[in-house]
Amino acid sequence: MTVRNVIILGSGPAGLTAAVYTARADLLPLVIEGLGAGGQLMLTTEVENYPGFPEGIIGPELMERFRAQAERFGAEYLTIDADRVDFSSRPFRIWAGGQEYQAEAVIVSTGASALMLGLESEQRLLGHGVSTCATCDGFFFRDQEIAVIGGGDSAMEEAIFLTKFATKVTVIHRRDELRASKIMQDRAFANPKIEFRWNTVVDDVIGNGKVEALALRDIETGSTCDLEVGGMFVAIGHTPNTALFHGQLDLDPNGYVVTYDGTMRTSVDGVFACGDVQDHVYRQAITAAGTGCMAAIEAERWLEAQAHGKHHG
Ligand code: NAP
């Protein structure tokens, strides 16, 4: 069996940047890009904060450009999900689509997924008024009324951030008490542009081509009403895509891959991680790309050290 130099798992900004760098280092990376190829940016429309695109760019087009750039230098792609890995010995082993693949080094960039409410209308209007990222999309809601769903720190952070643009932000929470830390609660309560709807759930997102209103239900009284908003930000948490790595890599209590000492190194020598799979703080395309570059450079140096019979610390 051919042992590849590098296999990259995942194809968002982190994985594809790692692919560009490892491809340009002549390592002929294989990117197992997954069925959700392109990652979370495939679920967005306009991206206005990625440097180098002053007019903005559509999320899927940006990812297509990342992909083409790595391909130009020799990256290969496999558009299936990896379904099992074995990092217990080298070469590392990865199974995907019934085939086994082997590599000297692995870069894990499987990302995270925003949790969603699970409504059909929410999926249909994703990128058209439904968003999971205030930093990315808040700007598009200038002078509009918007809703934030959730009662944790993310929801408070997003609601506070969105008051910069929106005329009013309504936080919709399914209980009558927030999960967020006291300091974030206090900030949100003190903000005159934020209103709360307690014990309330969203039954439907109403709108044709764009969000126009939310169908709300009070779970205590059963009463329903429509709330007119131009946008709905879902902030009910993220889940890292790390099911494959349980028992293989050190994960933190929330399931994110742990990277050590300010590097992209994981608990397994020769396995590196980058992007949202190891970052629950910044979660930006540009930070994911930055860590993808770091992981590639570290993998390249690590492979070189192996070739010279040295052992990495
Ligand atoms: P989280 O703490 O898990 O909160 C998720 C919120 O969404 C909860 O209020 C939960 O309601 C609600 N929720 C979950 N599923 C729902 C559903 N299906 N429908 C309606 N509501 C639903 O997640 P997070 O806010 O993303 O925070 C994740 C971690 O990052 C936390 O440890 C947090 O402290 C940290 N964080 C910190 C900061 C900061 O300090 N600045 C900022 C962001 C995140 P219930 O309360 O009823 O469960």
Short mmCIF file of C-alpha atoms and ligand atoms in Angstrom, two decimals:
data_model
loop_
_atom_site.label_atom_id
_atom_site.label_comp_id
_atom_site.label_asym_id
_atom_site.label_seq_id
_atom_site.Cartn_x
_atom_site.Cartn_y
_atom_site.Cartn_z
CA MET A 1 0.00 0.00 0.00
CA THR A 2 1.21 3.50 -0.83
CA VAL A 3 2.02 5.49 2.26
CA ARG A 4 1.21 9.15 1.63
CA ASN A 5 3.28 11.91 3.18
CA VAL A 6 0.23 13.74 4.45
CA ILE A 7 -3.47 13.12 4.64
CA ILE A 8 -5.69 16.07 5.48
CA LEU A 9 -9.09 15.32 6.98
CA GLY A 10 -11.61 18.06 6.23
CA SER A 11 -11.78 20.80 3.62
CA GLY A 12 -12.84 24.08 5.16
CA PRO A 13 -10.44 27.06 5.19
CA ALA A 14 -8.10 25.25 7.63
CA GLY A 15 -7.80 22.00 5.68
CA LEU A 16 -7.52 23.65 2.28
CA THR A 17 -4.88 26.12 3.48
CA ALA A 18 -2.94 23.17 4.87
CA ALA A 19 -3.40 21.58 1.43
CA VAL A 20 -2.00 24.65 -0.38
CA TYR A 21 1.07 24.74 1.87
CA THR A 22 1.79 21.01 1.89
CA ALA A 23 1.19 20.81 -1.87
CA ARG A 24 3.63 23.66 -2.50
CA ALA A 25 6.12 21.80 -0.28
CA ASP A 26 5.83 18.88 -2.77
CA LEU A 27 4.22 16.59 -0.22
CA LEU A 28 1.36 15.61 -2.59
CA PRO A 29 -1.34 15.80 0.10
CA LEU A 30 -4.49 13.74 -0.09
CA VAL A 31 -7.47 15.72 1.18
CA ILE A 32 -10.32 13.55 2.40
CA GLU A 33 -12.71 16.43 2.00
CA GLY A 34 -15.84 14.83 3.35
CA LEU A 35 -19.39 14.91 2.13
CA GLY A 36 -19.76 18.38 3.66
CA ALA A 37 -16.81 19.57 1.55
CA GLY A 38 -15.95 23.23 2.04
CA GLY A 39 -17.18 23.38 5.63
CA GLN A 40 -19.30 26.03 7.26
CA LEU A 41 -18.62 28.68 4.58
CA MET A 42 -20.70 26.59 2.19
CA LEU A 43 -23.69 27.59 4.34
CA THR A 44 -23.10 31.32 4.05
CA THR A 45 -23.77 33.77 1.29
CA GLU A 46 -21.69 36.95 1.25
CA VAL A 47 -18.32 36.95 3.04
CA GLU A 48 -17.08 40.49 3.58
CA ASN A 49 -14.37 40.01 6.19
CA TYR A 50 -11.97 37.72 4.35
CA PRO A 51 -8.94 39.89 3.57
CA GLY A 52 -8.13 40.34 -0.09
CA PHE A 53 -11.72 40.52 -1.29
CA PRO A 54 -12.69 44.18 -0.86
CA GLU A 55 -15.97 43.70 -2.75
CA GLY A 56 -16.82 40.60 -0.73
CA ILE A 57 -17.16 37.07 -2.05
CA ILE A 58 -19.82 34.35 -1.83
CA GLY A 59 -18.83 31.67 0.73
CA PRO A 60 -18.97 28.65 -1.63
CA GLU A 61 -17.01 30.56 -4.28
CA LEU A 62 -14.30 31.39 -1.76
CA MET A 63 -14.00 27.71 -0.89
CA GLU A 64 -13.87 26.75 -4.57
CA ARG A 65 -10.95 29.15 -4.96
CA PHE A 66 -9.13 27.64 -1.97
CA ARG A 67 -9.68 24.19 -3.47
CA ALA A 68 -8.49 25.15 -6.97
CA GLN A 69 -5.39 26.80 -5.50
CA ALA A 70 -4.32 23.62 -3.68
CA GLU A 71 -5.18 21.48 -6.71
CA ARG A 72 -2.92 23.62 -8.88
CA PHE A 73 0.04 22.51 -6.75
CA GLY A 74 -0.87 18.83 -6.75
CA ALA A 75 -3.34 18.28 -3.91
CA GLU A 76 -5.67 15.33 -4.50
CA TYR A 77 -9.22 15.10 -3.23
CA LEU A 78 -11.48 12.34 -2.07
CA THR A 79 -15.07 13.52 -1.66
CA ILE A 80 -16.16 11.06 0.99
CA ASP A 81 -16.18 11.00 4.78
CA ALA A 82 -13.46 9.19 6.65
CA ASP A 83 -15.19 6.63 8.81
CA ARG A 84 -12.40 5.32 11.04
CA VAL A 85 -8.85 6.21 11.97
CA ASP A 86 -6.06 4.40 13.79
CA PHE A 87 -3.40 6.75 15.12
CA SER A 88 -1.93 4.18 17.54
CA SER A 89 1.05 3.36 15.31
CA ARG A 90 2.80 4.72 12.22
CA PRO A 91 2.07 4.95 9.39
CA PHE A 92 -1.30 6.27 10.50
CA ARG A 93 -4.29 4.47 9.05
CA ILE A 94 -7.54 5.99 7.82
CA TRP A 95 -10.54 4.20 6.35
CA ALA A 96 -12.93 5.94 3.97
CA GLY A 97 -15.48 4.48 1.59
CA GLY A 98 -14.39 0.92 2.35
CA GLN A 99 -10.73 1.65 1.46
CA GLU A 100 -7.73 2.00 3.72
CA TYR A 101 -5.32 4.91 3.35
CA GLN A 102 -1.98 5.35 5.12
CA ALA A 103 0.07 8.44 5.86
CA GLU A 104 3.22 9.46 7.71
CA ALA A 105 1.53 12.62 8.99
CA VAL A 106 -2.11 13.60 9.40
CA ILE A 107 -3.70 17.04 9.61
CA VAL A 108 -7.10 17.02 11.30
CA SER A 109 -9.34 19.86 10.14
CA THR A 110 -12.83 18.40 10.41
CA GLY A 111 -14.27 21.62 11.84
CA ALA A 112 -17.27 22.16 14.02
CA SER A 113 -20.94 22.36 13.24
CA ALA A 114 -23.29 24.98 14.58
CA LEU A 115 -26.23 23.39 16.33
CA MET A 116 -29.51 24.28 14.67
CA LEU A 117 -33.14 24.20 15.75
CA GLY A 118 -33.97 21.55 13.16
CA LEU A 119 -36.74 23.36 11.27
CA GLU A 120 -37.11 22.91 7.53
CA SER A 121 -37.66 26.68 7.12
CA GLU A 122 -34.45 27.37 9.07
CA GLN A 123 -32.45 25.30 6.56
CA ARG A 124 -34.21 26.90 3.60
CA LEU A 125 -33.41 30.43 4.81
CA LEU A 126 -29.87 29.73 6.01
CA GLY A 127 -27.74 32.47 4.48
CA HIS A 128 -30.90 34.44 3.66
CA GLY A 129 -31.58 35.91 7.08
CA VAL A 130 -30.86 32.84 9.17
CA SER A 131 -27.28 32.87 10.42
CA THR A 132 -25.11 31.13 12.98
CA CYS A 133 -22.41 33.81 13.10
CA ALA A 134 -23.02 37.40 14.20
CA THR A 135 -19.41 38.44 13.52
CA CYS A 136 -19.84 37.25 9.93
CA ASP A 137 -23.32 38.46 9.12
CA GLY A 138 -24.31 41.16 11.64
CA PHE A 139 -23.33 43.91 9.25
CA PHE A 140 -26.09 42.88 6.81
CA PHE A 141 -28.78 43.68 9.37
CA ARG A 142 -28.17 47.39 9.82
CA ASP A 143 -31.30 49.21 11.00
CA GLN A 144 -33.35 46.02 11.19
CA GLU A 145 -34.95 44.14 14.06
CA ILE A 146 -33.43 40.73 14.66
CA ALA A 147 -33.77 37.76 16.96
CA VAL A 148 -31.11 35.68 18.71
CA ILE A 149 -32.00 32.18 19.84
CA GLY A 150 -30.32 30.74 22.94
CA GLY A 151 -29.55 31.57 26.54
CA GLY A 152 -25.83 30.84 26.84
CA ASP A 153 -22.72 33.00 26.61
CA SER A 154 -22.70 32.78 22.81
CA ALA A 155 -26.26 34.07 22.59
CA MET A 156 -25.46 36.99 24.91
CA GLU A 157 -22.26 37.79 23.06
CA GLU A 158 -24.04 37.71 19.71
CA ALA A 159 -26.99 39.76 20.97
CA ILE A 160 -24.70 42.44 22.40
CA PHE A 161 -22.60 42.53 19.22
CA LEU A 162 -25.70 42.76 17.03
CA THR A 163 -26.98 45.86 18.85
CA LYS A 164 -24.26 47.74 16.95
CA PHE A 165 -26.29 47.25 13.79
CA ALA A 166 -29.84 46.35 14.69
CA THR A 167 -32.48 48.72 15.97
CA LYS A 168 -33.66 46.02 18.36
CA VAL A 169 -32.49 42.52 19.30
CA THR A 170 -34.92 40.04 20.83
CA VAL A 171 -33.34 37.12 22.69
CA ILE A 172 -35.59 34.08 22.56
CA HIS A 173 -34.88 31.52 25.24
CA ARG A 174 -36.67 28.28 25.98
CA ARG A 175 -36.44 28.70 29.79
CA ASP A 176 -36.98 31.60 32.18
CA GLU A 177 -33.36 31.68 33.27
CA LEU A 178 -30.17 32.18 31.28
CA ARG A 179 -27.31 29.72 31.18
CA ALA A 180 -24.84 32.52 30.39
CA SER A 181 -22.26 33.70 32.93
CA LYS A 182 -23.34 36.45 35.35
CA ILE A 183 -21.19 39.10 33.69
CA MET A 184 -22.62 38.39 30.22
CA GLN A 185 -26.15 38.35 31.62
CA ASP A 186 -25.60 41.71 33.32
CA ARG A 187 -24.28 43.24 30.12
CA ALA A 188 -27.20 41.95 28.10
CA PHE A 189 -29.78 43.08 30.69
CA ALA A 190 -28.19 46.54 30.79
CA ASN A 191 -28.35 46.97 27.02
CA PRO A 192 -31.43 49.05 26.13
CA LYS A 193 -31.65 47.54 22.63
CA ILE A 194 -32.01 43.95 23.93
CA GLU A 195 -35.38 42.47 24.89
CA PHE A 196 -36.02 38.97 26.21
CA ARG A 197 -38.78 36.50 25.43
CA TRP A 198 -38.74 33.83 28.13
CA ASN A 199 -40.09 30.27 27.93
CA THR A 200 -40.40 30.73 24.21
CA VAL A 201 -39.54 28.53 21.26
CA VAL A 202 -39.46 29.12 17.51
CA ASP A 203 -41.96 26.91 15.70
CA ASP A 204 -41.26 28.27 12.23
CA VAL A 205 -39.24 30.83 10.31
CA ILE A 206 -41.55 32.75 8.01
CA GLY A 207 -40.39 34.30 4.76
CA ASN A 208 -40.08 33.79 1.07
CA GLY A 209 -36.45 34.14 0.00
CA LYS A 210 -35.66 36.12 3.14
CA VAL A 211 -36.63 36.06 6.80
CA GLU A 212 -39.72 38.14 7.54
CA ALA A 213 -40.99 36.86 10.90
CA LEU A 214 -40.72 34.07 13.44
CA ALA A 215 -43.66 32.01 14.63
CA LEU A 216 -43.18 31.87 18.39
CA ARG A 217 -44.82 29.76 21.07
CA ASP A 218 -44.87 30.36 24.80
CA ILE A 219 -44.29 26.91 26.25
CA GLU A 220 -45.93 27.76 29.58
CA THR A 221 -49.20 29.16 28.26
CA GLY A 222 -49.19 27.61 24.77
CA SER A 223 -49.98 31.03 23.26
CA THR A 224 -48.48 31.78 19.86
CA CYS A 225 -47.54 34.94 18.03
CA ASP A 226 -45.46 36.15 15.10
CA LEU A 227 -42.43 38.34 15.73
CA GLU A 228 -41.43 40.46 12.75
CA VAL A 229 -37.65 40.33 12.26
CA GLY A 230 -35.27 40.58 9.34
CA GLY A 231 -32.88 37.99 10.74
CA MET A 232 -32.56 35.08 13.12
CA PHE A 233 -29.22 34.22 14.70
CA VAL A 234 -29.11 30.72 16.08
CA ALA A 235 -26.68 30.63 19.02
CA ILE A 236 -27.46 27.36 20.75
CA GLY A 237 -23.91 26.02 20.68
CA HIS A 238 -21.46 24.26 18.39
CA THR A 239 -20.30 20.71 18.28
CA PRO A 240 -16.80 19.82 17.10
CA ASN A 241 -16.66 17.07 14.48
CA THR A 242 -14.49 14.75 16.52
CA ALA A 243 -16.49 11.53 16.77
CA LEU A 244 -13.71 9.83 14.76
CA PHE A 245 -11.01 10.78 17.25
CA HIS A 246 -12.42 9.54 20.55
CA GLY A 247 -9.80 7.35 22.16
CA GLN A 248 -7.24 8.46 19.52
CA LEU A 249 -6.48 12.10 20.34
CA ASP A 250 -6.77 14.11 23.55
CA LEU A 251 -10.06 16.00 23.48
CA ASP A 252 -11.15 18.72 25.91
CA PRO A 253 -14.33 18.29 27.99
CA ASN A 254 -16.40 19.83 25.17
CA GLY A 255 -14.93 17.40 22.62
CA TYR A 256 -12.51 19.79 20.86
CA VAL A 257 -9.08 18.43 19.86
CA VAL A 258 -6.42 19.70 22.26
CA THR A 259 -3.37 21.31 20.65
CA TYR A 260 -0.29 21.90 22.74
CA ASP A 261 2.10 24.73 23.56
CA GLY A 262 0.74 27.27 21.10
CA THR A 263 1.43 24.86 18.21
CA MET A 264 -0.91 22.72 16.12
CA ARG A 265 0.51 19.51 17.62
CA THR A 266 -1.95 17.07 19.14
CA SER A 267 -1.37 14.37 21.75
CA VAL A 268 -0.11 12.08 18.96
CA ASP A 269 3.28 12.83 17.46
CA GLY A 270 2.79 13.40 13.72
CA VAL A 271 -0.91 14.29 13.96
CA PHE A 272 -1.70 18.00 13.77
CA ALA A 273 -5.03 19.79 14.14
CA CYS A 274 -6.20 23.17 12.86
CA GLY A 275 -9.32 25.26 12.43
CA ASP A 276 -12.57 25.04 14.36
CA VAL A 277 -12.00 21.43 15.41
CA GLN A 278 -9.51 22.85 17.94
CA ASP A 279 -10.81 26.44 18.26
CA HIS A 280 -14.04 27.32 19.99
CA VAL A 281 -13.09 30.94 20.51
CA TYR A 282 -12.38 32.73 17.22
CA ARG A 283 -14.09 30.48 14.65
CA GLN A 284 -13.28 32.71 11.68
CA ALA A 285 -12.29 31.64 8.17
CA ILE A 286 -9.12 33.69 8.44
CA THR A 287 -8.07 32.23 11.80
CA ALA A 288 -8.85 28.73 10.51
CA ALA A 289 -6.71 29.44 7.43
CA GLY A 290 -3.93 30.77 9.68
CA THR A 291 -3.86 27.64 11.80
CA GLY A 292 -4.05 25.52 8.64
CA CYS A 293 -0.85 27.18 7.48
CA MET A 294 0.76 26.54 10.88
CA ALA A 295 -0.25 22.86 10.83
CA ALA A 296 1.20 22.43 7.32
CA ILE A 297 4.52 24.02 8.22
CA GLU A 298 4.73 21.94 11.38
CA ALA A 299 3.88 18.75 9.47
CA GLU A 300 6.50 19.54 6.84
CA ARG A 301 9.20 20.13 9.45
CA TRP A 302 8.15 17.06 11.38
CA LEU A 303 8.38 14.88 8.26
CA GLU A 304 11.79 16.31 7.50
CA ALA A 305 12.98 15.58 11.03
CA GLN A 306 11.68 12.00 10.72
CA ALA A 307 13.54 11.58 7.46
CA HIS A 308 16.72 12.66 9.24
CA GLY A 309 16.05 10.18 12.01
CA LYS A 310 15.44 12.87 14.61
CA HIS A 311 12.53 12.76 16.99
CA HIS A 312 10.26 15.67 17.48
CA GLY A 313 9.81 16.90 21.09
P1 NAP B 1 -24.20 26.68 25.73
O1 NAP B 1 -23.56 27.25 26.93
O2 NAP B 1 -24.35 25.21 25.62
O3 NAP B 1 -25.65 27.35 25.63
C1 NAP B 1 -26.56 26.94 24.65
C2 NAP B 1 -27.87 27.67 24.89
O4 NAP B 1 -28.75 27.33 23.84
C3 NAP B 1 -28.54 27.27 26.21
O5 NAP B 1 -29.13 28.40 26.79
C4 NAP B 1 -29.59 26.26 25.76
O6 NAP B 1 -30.77 26.30 26.53
C5 NAP B 1 -29.95 26.76 24.37
N1 NAP B 1 -30.36 25.66 23.51
C6 NAP B 1 -29.70 24.50 23.25
N2 NAP B 1 -30.38 23.76 22.38
C7 NAP B 1 -31.52 24.45 22.09
C8 NAP B 1 -32.62 24.19 21.26
N3 NAP B 1 -32.70 23.08 20.52
N4 NAP B 1 -33.60 25.11 21.21
C9 NAP B 1 -33.53 26.25 21.93
N5 NAP B 1 -32.50 26.55 22.73
C10 NAP B 1 -31.51 25.66 22.81
O7 NAP B 1 -23.46 27.12 24.37
P2 NAP B 1 -22.69 28.48 24.04
O8 NAP B 1 -23.44 29.65 24.51
O9 NAP B 1 -22.33 28.37 22.60
O10 NAP B 1 -21.36 28.35 24.87
C11 NAP B 1 -20.47 27.23 24.73
C12 NAP B 1 -19.30 27.38 25.69
O11 NAP B 1 -18.47 28.48 25.27
C13 NAP B 1 -19.74 27.71 27.10
O12 NAP B 1 -18.86 27.07 28.00
C14 NAP B 1 -19.60 29.20 27.19
O13 NAP B 1 -19.39 29.67 28.51
C15 NAP B 1 -18.40 29.45 26.31
N6 NAP B 1 -18.46 30.81 25.71
C16 NAP B 1 -17.94 31.85 26.44
C17 NAP B 1 -18.02 33.14 25.95
C18 NAP B 1 -17.48 34.28 26.75
O14 NAP B 1 -17.13 34.07 27.88
N7 NAP B 1 -17.40 35.47 26.22
C19 NAP B 1 -18.62 33.39 24.73
C20 NAP B 1 -19.15 32.33 24.01
C21 NAP B 1 -19.07 31.05 24.53
P3 NAP B 1 -30.77 25.78 28.06
O15 NAP B 1 -30.11 26.86 28.82
O16 NAP B 1 -32.21 25.60 28.34
O17 NAP B 1 -30.01 24.49 28.02
#
